Structure formats: C-alpha cells, structure tokens
PDB file of C-alpha atoms in Angstrom:
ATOM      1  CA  UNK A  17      -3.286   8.320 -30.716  1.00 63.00           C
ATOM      2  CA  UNK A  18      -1.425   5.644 -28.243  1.00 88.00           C
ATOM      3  CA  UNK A  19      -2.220   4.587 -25.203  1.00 93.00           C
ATOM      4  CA  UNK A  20      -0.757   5.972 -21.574  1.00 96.00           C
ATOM      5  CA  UNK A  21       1.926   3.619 -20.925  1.00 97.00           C
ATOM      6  CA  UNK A  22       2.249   2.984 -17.516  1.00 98.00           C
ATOM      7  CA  UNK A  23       5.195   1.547 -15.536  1.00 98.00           C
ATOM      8  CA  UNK A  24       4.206  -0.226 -12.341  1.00 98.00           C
ATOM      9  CA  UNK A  25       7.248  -0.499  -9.655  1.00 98.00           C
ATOM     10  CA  UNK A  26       6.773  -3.482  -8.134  1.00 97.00           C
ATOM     11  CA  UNK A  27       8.521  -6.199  -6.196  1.00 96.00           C
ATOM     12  CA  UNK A  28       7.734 -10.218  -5.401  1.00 94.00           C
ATOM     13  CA  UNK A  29       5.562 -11.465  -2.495  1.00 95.00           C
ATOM     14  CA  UNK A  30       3.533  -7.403  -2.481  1.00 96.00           C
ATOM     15  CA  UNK A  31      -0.083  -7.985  -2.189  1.00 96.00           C
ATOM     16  CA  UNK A  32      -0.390  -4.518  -2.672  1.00 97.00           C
ATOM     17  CA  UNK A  33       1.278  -4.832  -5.698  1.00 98.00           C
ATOM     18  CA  UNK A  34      -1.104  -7.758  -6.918  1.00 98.00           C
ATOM     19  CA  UNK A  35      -4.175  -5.483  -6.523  1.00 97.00           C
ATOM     20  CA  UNK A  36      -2.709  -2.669  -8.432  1.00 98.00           C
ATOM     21  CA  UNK A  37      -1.317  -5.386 -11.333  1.00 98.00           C
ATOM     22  CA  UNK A  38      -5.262  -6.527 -11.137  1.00 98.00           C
ATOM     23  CA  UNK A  39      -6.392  -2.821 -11.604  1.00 98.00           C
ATOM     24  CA  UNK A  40      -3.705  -2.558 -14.666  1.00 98.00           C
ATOM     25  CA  UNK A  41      -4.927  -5.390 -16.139  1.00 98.00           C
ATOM     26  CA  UNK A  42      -8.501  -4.603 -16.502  1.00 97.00           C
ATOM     27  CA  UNK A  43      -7.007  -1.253 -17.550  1.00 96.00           C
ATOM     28  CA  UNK A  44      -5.578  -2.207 -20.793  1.00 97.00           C
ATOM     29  CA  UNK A  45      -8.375  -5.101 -21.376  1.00 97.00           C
ATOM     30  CA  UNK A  46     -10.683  -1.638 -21.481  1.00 94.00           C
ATOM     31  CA  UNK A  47      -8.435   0.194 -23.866  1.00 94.00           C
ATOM     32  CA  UNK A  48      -7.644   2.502 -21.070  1.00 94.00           C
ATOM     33  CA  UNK A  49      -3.568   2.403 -20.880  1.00 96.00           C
ATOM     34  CA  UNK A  50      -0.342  -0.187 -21.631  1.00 97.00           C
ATOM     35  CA  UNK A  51       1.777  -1.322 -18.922  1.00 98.00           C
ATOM     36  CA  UNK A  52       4.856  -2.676 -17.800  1.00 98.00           C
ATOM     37  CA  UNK A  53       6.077  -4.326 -13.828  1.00 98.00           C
ATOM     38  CA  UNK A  54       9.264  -2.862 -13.041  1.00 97.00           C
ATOM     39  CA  UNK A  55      11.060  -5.131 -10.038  1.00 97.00           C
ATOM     40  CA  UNK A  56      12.546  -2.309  -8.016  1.00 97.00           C
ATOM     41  CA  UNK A  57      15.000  -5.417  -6.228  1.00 96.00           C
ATOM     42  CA  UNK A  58      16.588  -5.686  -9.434  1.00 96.00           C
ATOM     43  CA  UNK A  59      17.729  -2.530  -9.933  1.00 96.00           C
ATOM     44  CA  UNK A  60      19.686  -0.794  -6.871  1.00 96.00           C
ATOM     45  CA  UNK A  61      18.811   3.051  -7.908  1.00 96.00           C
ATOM     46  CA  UNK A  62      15.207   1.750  -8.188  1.00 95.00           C
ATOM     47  CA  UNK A  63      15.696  -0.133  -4.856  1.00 95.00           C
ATOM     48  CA  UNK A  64      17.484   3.137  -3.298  1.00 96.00           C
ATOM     49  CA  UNK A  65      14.101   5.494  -4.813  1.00 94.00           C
ATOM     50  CA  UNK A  66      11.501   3.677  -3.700  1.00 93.00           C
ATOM     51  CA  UNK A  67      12.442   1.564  -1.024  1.00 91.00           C
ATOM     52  CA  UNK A  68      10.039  -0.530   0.250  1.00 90.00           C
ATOM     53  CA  UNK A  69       7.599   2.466  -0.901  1.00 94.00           C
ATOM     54  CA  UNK A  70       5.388   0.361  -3.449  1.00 97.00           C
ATOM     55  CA  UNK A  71       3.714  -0.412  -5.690  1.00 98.00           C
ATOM     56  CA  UNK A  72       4.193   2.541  -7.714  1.00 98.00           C
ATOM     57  CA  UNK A  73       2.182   3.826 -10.494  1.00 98.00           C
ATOM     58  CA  UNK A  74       4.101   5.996 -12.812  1.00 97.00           C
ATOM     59  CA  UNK A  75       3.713   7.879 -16.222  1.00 97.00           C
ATOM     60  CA  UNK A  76       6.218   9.825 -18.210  1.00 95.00           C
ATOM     61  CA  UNK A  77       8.292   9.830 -15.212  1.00 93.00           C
ATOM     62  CA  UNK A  78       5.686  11.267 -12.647  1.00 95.00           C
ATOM     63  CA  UNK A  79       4.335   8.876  -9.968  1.00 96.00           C
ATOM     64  CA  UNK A  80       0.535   8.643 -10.680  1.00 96.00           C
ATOM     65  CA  UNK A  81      -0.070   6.461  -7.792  1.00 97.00           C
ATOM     66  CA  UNK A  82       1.069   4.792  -4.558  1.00 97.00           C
ATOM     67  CA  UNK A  83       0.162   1.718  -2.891  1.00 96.00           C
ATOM     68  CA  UNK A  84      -3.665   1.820  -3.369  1.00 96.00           C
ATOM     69  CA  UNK A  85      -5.074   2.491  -6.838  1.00 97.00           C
ATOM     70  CA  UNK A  86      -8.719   1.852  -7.620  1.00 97.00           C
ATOM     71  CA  UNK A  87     -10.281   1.181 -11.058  1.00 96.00           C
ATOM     72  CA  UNK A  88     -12.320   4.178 -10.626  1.00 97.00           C
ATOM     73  CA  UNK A  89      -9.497   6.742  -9.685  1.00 97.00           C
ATOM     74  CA  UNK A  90      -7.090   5.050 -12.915  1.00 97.00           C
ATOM     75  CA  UNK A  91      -9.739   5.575 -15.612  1.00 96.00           C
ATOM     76  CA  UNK A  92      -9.916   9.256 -14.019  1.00 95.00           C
ATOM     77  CA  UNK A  93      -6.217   9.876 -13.710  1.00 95.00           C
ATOM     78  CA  UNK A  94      -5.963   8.498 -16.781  1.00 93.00           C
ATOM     79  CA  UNK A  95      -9.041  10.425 -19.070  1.00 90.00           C
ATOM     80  CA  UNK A  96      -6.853  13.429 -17.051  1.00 88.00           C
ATOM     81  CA  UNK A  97      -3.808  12.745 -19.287  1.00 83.00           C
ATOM     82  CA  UNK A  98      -5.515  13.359 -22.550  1.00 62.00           C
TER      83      UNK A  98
END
C-alpha cells in the first residue's frame, strides 16, 4: 500500500507555512504520508485559488487543512484516509 501523498501550497517568507512544512516533515519521518511544497506565486491559477489563503494542506485534490495543522490532527486526518 503507498503512502498519502500530500501537496502543501505554500509560498516564501509564511511562517505559517514553516510550521505546517515542520508537521510534514515529522510526518513522513513516521511513515505517516509523502509530500510535496507547491509555491502558489509561481503559478497564477494557484495564486488566483488560494490567494494569500495558506498554507494549504491538500490530498487527492481536497484541501485537508488550512493554515494551522497539528501533528496530532495529521496522523488523525490521515489514519482517516485509509
């Protein structure tokens, strides 16, 4: 079975956005999920979607998350998914 792979929408300078990269790193150290930061500035539909609305935590398409995700609430959205 593979892992949730999650797509972070992100942008420079967020320190939002650092604490959710944090929580996605310990994440996939634990086996939980993949991911990938998605620069919403460098893509203008991105830009026009979410604005300055991040970070964003999405899966398969559907947000997951947005601008606060804990360790805690990831490993239970996450156990949700399977």
């Amino acid at each position: 079975m593979s892992l949730p792979h999650i797509q972070l929408m992100t942008r420079r300078n967020c320190c939002l956005c650092d604490e959710a990269k944090a929580v996605l790193e310990a994440g996939a150290a634990g086996g939980l999920c993949s991911w990938e930061a998605v620069d919403v500035d460098r893509d203008k539909a991105l830009l026009v979607r979410f604005g300055l609305d991040v970070p964003v935590l999405m899966f398969d398409g559907k947000v997951l998350f947005k601008h606060r995700v804990s360790q805690d609430s990831l490993t239970s959205a996450l156990a949700g998914l399977g």
